[in-house]
Amino acid sequence: MLSMIRDITWGSFFLVLIATGMVACSEPVDEGRFSADEKRSELRRRATDGEMELERVVVVPDEEVQPIAERVDSASAEEVLSLLDSYLAAGDDEMALDYMLELEDQGGEVAVEGLGMVIDHAQDEDLRLDAIASLSMMEEEDTSAPLLRALDDSSDEVQIAALEVMADSEMLNLLPALRLRESRANGEEVAEALADAIAELEYLNEMDQGD
């Protein structure tokens, strides 16, 4: 009987040891999981509080690597144009968009040239649409040349967007060129947008002549 009790006692002792070991082994996993959760919470808190600023890095051959915000702020329009050309050639649409927006802010003939370059060479349709939207913001520059080239775009949406900007910007000087395109407009939607733009500009032209 005593032997049986002793066996049970030792058995219970070993069970306690095994259970304790299992808990000990599991503790690092739990600590790691909670640590990761705490880090995520801290990152969210810092982002919410504005303590953390994310910066993307521009890598340009033979040039020093520096944050895009610093590079753009210190770059002239010609330098931004050159960088935009490089990123278009590399197919980096995200970086190209950053420099497009900078050109829009700077304005001027170089900006119009750069945005026209996007319309001519960007593979992504959305990027070309963004370029047209940027051109529509430039009220003091002559943006008619790149907008006319957009009418030869393979995308109906790009052509329609360009026509809408022409009408909204009251580009009366483009009426002769638009009339020539009436007979060769491709697609019903494009033809309708072209007709609407011509009608709007003709109305504005008549109003100007009447004054």
Tab-separated table of C-alpha atoms in Angstrom:
chain	number	residue	atom	x	y	z
A	1	MET	CA	0.000	0.000	0.000
A	2	LEU	CA	2.820	2.395	0.897
A	3	SER	CA	4.576	1.521	-2.332
A	4	MET	CA	1.425	2.366	-4.305
A	5	ILE	CA	1.110	5.749	-2.580
A	6	ARG	CA	4.779	6.445	-3.288
A	7	ASP	CA	4.292	5.570	-6.941
A	8	ILE	CA	1.273	7.865	-7.172
A	9	THR	CA	3.196	10.700	-5.477
A	10	TRP	CA	6.142	10.403	-7.837
A	11	GLY	CA	3.781	10.124	-10.770
A	12	SER	CA	2.011	13.302	-9.724
A	13	PHE	CA	5.368	15.036	-9.287
A	14	PHE	CA	6.435	14.138	-12.808
A	15	LEU	CA	3.089	15.280	-14.186
A	16	VAL	CA	3.606	18.649	-12.479
A	17	LEU	CA	7.104	18.900	-13.965
A	18	ILE	CA	5.834	18.090	-17.450
A	19	ALA	CA	2.999	20.615	-17.174
A	20	THR	CA	5.386	23.279	-15.893
A	21	GLY	CA	7.754	22.607	-18.783
A	22	MET	CA	4.927	22.901	-21.275
A	23	VAL	CA	3.939	26.276	-19.832
A	24	ALA	CA	7.541	27.448	-19.856
A	25	CYS	CA	7.964	26.391	-23.470
A	26	SER	CA	4.791	28.130	-24.485
A	27	GLU	CA	5.630	31.425	-22.760
A	28	PRO	CA	8.159	32.691	-25.350
A	29	VAL	CA	5.599	32.186	-28.135
A	30	ASP	CA	3.008	34.172	-26.240
A	31	GLU	CA	5.538	36.878	-25.402
A	32	GLY	CA	6.563	37.093	-29.022
A	33	ARG	CA	2.984	37.357	-30.183
A	34	PHE	CA	2.105	40.040	-27.655
A	35	SER	CA	5.331	41.879	-28.461
A	36	ALA	CA	4.418	41.962	-32.141
A	37	ASP	CA	0.938	43.194	-31.293
A	38	GLU	CA	2.398	45.930	-29.119
A	39	LYS	CA	4.695	47.019	-31.943
A	40	ARG	CA	1.769	47.190	-34.363
A	41	SER	CA	-0.218	49.244	-31.861
A	42	GLU	CA	2.729	51.581	-31.356
A	43	LEU	CA	3.141	52.063	-35.102
A	44	ARG	CA	-0.557	52.818	-35.455
A	45	ARG	CA	-0.417	55.240	-32.542
A	46	ARG	CA	2.594	57.061	-33.959
A	47	ALA	CA	1.041	57.245	-37.401
A	48	THR	CA	-2.208	58.591	-35.926
A	49	ASP	CA	-0.362	61.138	-33.799
A	50	GLY	CA	1.684	62.260	-36.777
A	51	GLU	CA	4.947	61.204	-35.149
A	52	MET	CA	5.984	58.914	-37.973
A	53	GLU	CA	6.608	60.185	-41.499
A	54	LEU	CA	6.993	57.650	-44.276
A	55	GLU	CA	9.529	58.568	-46.929
A	56	ARG	CA	10.124	56.755	-50.164
A	57	VAL	CA	13.605	56.780	-51.550
A	58	VAL	CA	14.441	57.701	-55.105
A	59	VAL	CA	17.237	55.721	-56.684
A	60	VAL	CA	18.726	57.457	-59.697
A	61	PRO	CA	21.853	56.127	-61.431
A	62	ASP	CA	25.042	58.074	-60.645
A	63	GLU	CA	23.194	60.294	-58.189
A	64	GLU	CA	22.998	60.384	-54.435
A	65	VAL	CA	20.055	58.550	-52.895
A	66	GLN	CA	17.802	60.934	-50.997
A	67	PRO	CA	14.139	61.191	-49.974
A	68	ILE	CA	11.805	62.127	-52.800
A	69	ALA	CA	10.350	65.090	-50.917
A	70	GLU	CA	13.811	66.605	-50.481
A	71	ARG	CA	14.808	65.889	-54.069
A	72	VAL	CA	11.648	67.374	-55.563
A	73	ASP	CA	11.695	70.466	-53.377
A	74	SER	CA	15.255	71.274	-54.395
A	75	ALA	CA	14.859	70.423	-58.087
A	76	SER	CA	14.252	72.859	-60.909
A	77	ALA	CA	11.495	72.230	-63.447
A	78	GLU	CA	14.084	70.959	-65.926
A	79	GLU	CA	15.479	68.503	-63.374
A	80	VAL	CA	11.999	67.280	-62.493
A	81	LEU	CA	11.308	66.840	-66.220
A	82	SER	CA	14.472	64.750	-66.604
A	83	LEU	CA	13.566	62.561	-63.615
A	84	LEU	CA	10.020	62.141	-64.915
A	85	ASP	CA	11.407	61.005	-68.260
A	86	SER	CA	13.644	58.466	-66.496
A	87	TYR	CA	10.804	56.964	-64.482
A	88	LEU	CA	8.527	56.797	-67.518
A	89	ALA	CA	11.237	54.907	-69.391
A	90	ALA	CA	11.640	52.554	-66.409
A	91	GLY	CA	7.883	51.984	-66.211
A	92	ASP	CA	7.717	53.258	-62.624
A	93	ASP	CA	4.265	54.860	-62.729
A	94	GLU	CA	4.115	55.610	-59.013
A	95	MET	CA	7.288	57.679	-59.060
A	96	ALA	CA	6.302	59.291	-62.357
A	97	LEU	CA	3.056	60.464	-60.755
A	98	ASP	CA	4.981	62.191	-57.956
A	99	TYR	CA	6.980	64.224	-60.460
A	100	MET	CA	3.894	64.941	-62.558
A	101	LEU	CA	2.232	66.530	-59.544
A	102	GLU	CA	5.355	68.560	-58.857
A	103	LEU	CA	5.327	69.856	-62.426
A	104	GLU	CA	1.661	70.756	-62.024
A	105	ASP	CA	2.550	72.783	-58.935
A	106	GLN	CA	5.474	74.520	-60.644
A	107	GLY	CA	3.572	75.281	-63.859
A	108	GLY	CA	5.156	76.888	-66.910
A	109	GLU	CA	6.103	75.642	-70.345
A	110	VAL	CA	8.374	72.903	-68.978
A	111	ALA	CA	5.470	71.517	-66.953
A	112	VAL	CA	3.267	71.409	-70.055
A	113	GLU	CA	6.068	69.642	-71.912
A	114	GLY	CA	6.447	67.062	-69.146
A	115	LEU	CA	2.751	66.317	-68.891
A	116	GLY	CA	2.598	66.032	-72.655
A	117	MET	CA	5.441	63.535	-72.422
A	118	VAL	CA	3.322	61.444	-70.076
A	119	ILE	CA	0.410	61.511	-72.519
A	120	ASP	CA	2.743	60.442	-75.330
A	121	HIS	CA	4.717	57.722	-73.574
A	122	ALA	CA	3.045	56.421	-70.394
A	123	GLN	CA	1.829	52.841	-70.759
A	124	ASP	CA	-0.722	53.155	-67.969
A	125	GLU	CA	-4.046	54.684	-69.000
A	126	ASP	CA	-4.706	56.104	-65.534
A	127	LEU	CA	-1.388	57.933	-65.616
A	128	ARG	CA	-2.304	59.529	-68.944
A	129	LEU	CA	-5.664	60.551	-67.510
A	130	ASP	CA	-3.857	62.076	-64.535
A	131	ALA	CA	-1.686	64.062	-66.929
A	132	ILE	CA	-4.787	65.461	-68.652
A	133	ALA	CA	-6.261	66.350	-65.265
A	134	SER	CA	-3.047	68.190	-64.398
A	135	LEU	CA	-3.160	70.081	-67.689
A	136	SER	CA	-6.709	71.162	-66.895
A	137	MET	CA	-5.377	72.911	-63.772
A	138	MET	CA	-3.009	75.107	-65.786
A	139	GLU	CA	-5.081	78.102	-66.725
A	140	GLU	CA	-2.223	80.422	-67.650
A	141	GLU	CA	-0.314	78.041	-69.941
A	142	ASP	CA	-1.122	76.973	-73.498
A	143	THR	CA	-1.937	73.276	-73.129
A	144	SER	CA	-3.573	72.822	-76.519
A	145	ALA	CA	-0.720	70.860	-78.158
A	146	PRO	CA	-0.592	67.910	-75.708
A	147	LEU	CA	-4.394	67.836	-75.515
A	148	LEU	CA	-4.632	67.568	-79.289
A	149	ARG	CA	-2.131	64.712	-79.248
A	150	ALA	CA	-4.302	62.992	-76.637
A	151	LEU	CA	-7.008	62.699	-79.287
A	152	ASP	CA	-4.816	60.111	-81.011
A	153	ASP	CA	-4.622	58.009	-77.850
A	154	SER	CA	-5.659	54.365	-78.056
A	155	SER	CA	-7.985	54.839	-75.077
A	156	ASP	CA	-11.457	56.276	-75.601
A	157	GLU	CA	-11.443	57.566	-72.020
A	158	VAL	CA	-8.263	59.546	-72.610
A	159	GLN	CA	-9.670	61.084	-75.802
A	160	ILE	CA	-12.948	61.995	-74.106
A	161	ALA	CA	-11.141	63.504	-71.121
A	162	ALA	CA	-9.045	65.670	-73.445
A	163	LEU	CA	-12.123	66.863	-75.319
A	164	GLU	CA	-13.866	67.789	-72.083
A	165	VAL	CA	-10.871	69.845	-70.965
A	166	MET	CA	-10.785	71.636	-74.312
A	167	ALA	CA	-14.439	72.612	-73.988
A	168	ASP	CA	-14.244	73.515	-70.295
A	169	SER	CA	-11.111	75.607	-70.906
A	170	GLU	CA	-12.811	77.394	-73.824
A	171	MET	CA	-10.031	76.613	-76.303
A	172	LEU	CA	-11.592	78.372	-79.262
A	173	ASN	CA	-8.317	78.158	-81.182
A	174	LEU	CA	-8.841	74.382	-81.480
A	175	LEU	CA	-12.170	74.588	-83.308
A	176	PRO	CA	-10.685	74.144	-86.820
A	177	ALA	CA	-8.663	71.097	-85.717
A	178	LEU	CA	-11.671	69.514	-84.011
A	179	ARG	CA	-13.904	70.035	-87.042
A	180	LEU	CA	-11.372	68.201	-89.191
A	181	ARG	CA	-11.624	65.220	-86.861
A	182	GLU	CA	-15.411	64.904	-87.026
A	183	SER	CA	-15.360	62.640	-90.046
A	184	ARG	CA	-12.767	60.267	-88.612
A	185	ALA	CA	-13.778	59.966	-84.973
A	186	ASN	CA	-13.439	56.384	-83.777
A	187	GLY	CA	-16.178	54.985	-81.581
A	188	GLU	CA	-19.632	56.250	-80.752
A	189	GLU	CA	-18.708	57.713	-77.357
A	190	VAL	CA	-15.693	59.571	-78.726
A	191	ALA	CA	-17.721	60.911	-81.657
A	192	GLU	CA	-20.404	62.133	-79.262
A	193	ALA	CA	-17.843	63.808	-76.999
A	194	LEU	CA	-16.218	65.432	-80.035
A	195	ALA	CA	-19.560	66.750	-81.271
A	196	ASP	CA	-20.355	68.113	-77.804
A	197	ALA	CA	-16.995	69.862	-77.570
A	198	ILE	CA	-17.401	71.425	-80.999
A	199	ALA	CA	-20.927	72.578	-80.206
A	200	GLU	CA	-19.795	74.126	-76.912
A	201	LEU	CA	-16.854	75.920	-78.493
A	202	GLU	CA	-18.941	77.147	-81.432
A	203	TYR	CA	-21.481	78.592	-79.008
A	204	LEU	CA	-18.724	80.349	-77.053
A	205	ASN	CA	-17.222	81.616	-80.313
A	206	GLU	CA	-20.547	83.083	-81.397
A	207	MET	CA	-20.940	84.746	-78.015
A	208	ASP	CA	-17.480	86.298	-78.355
A	209	GLN	CA	-18.200	87.582	-81.848
A	210	GLY	CA	-21.523	88.999	-80.721
A	211	ASP	CA	-19.761	91.013	-78.042
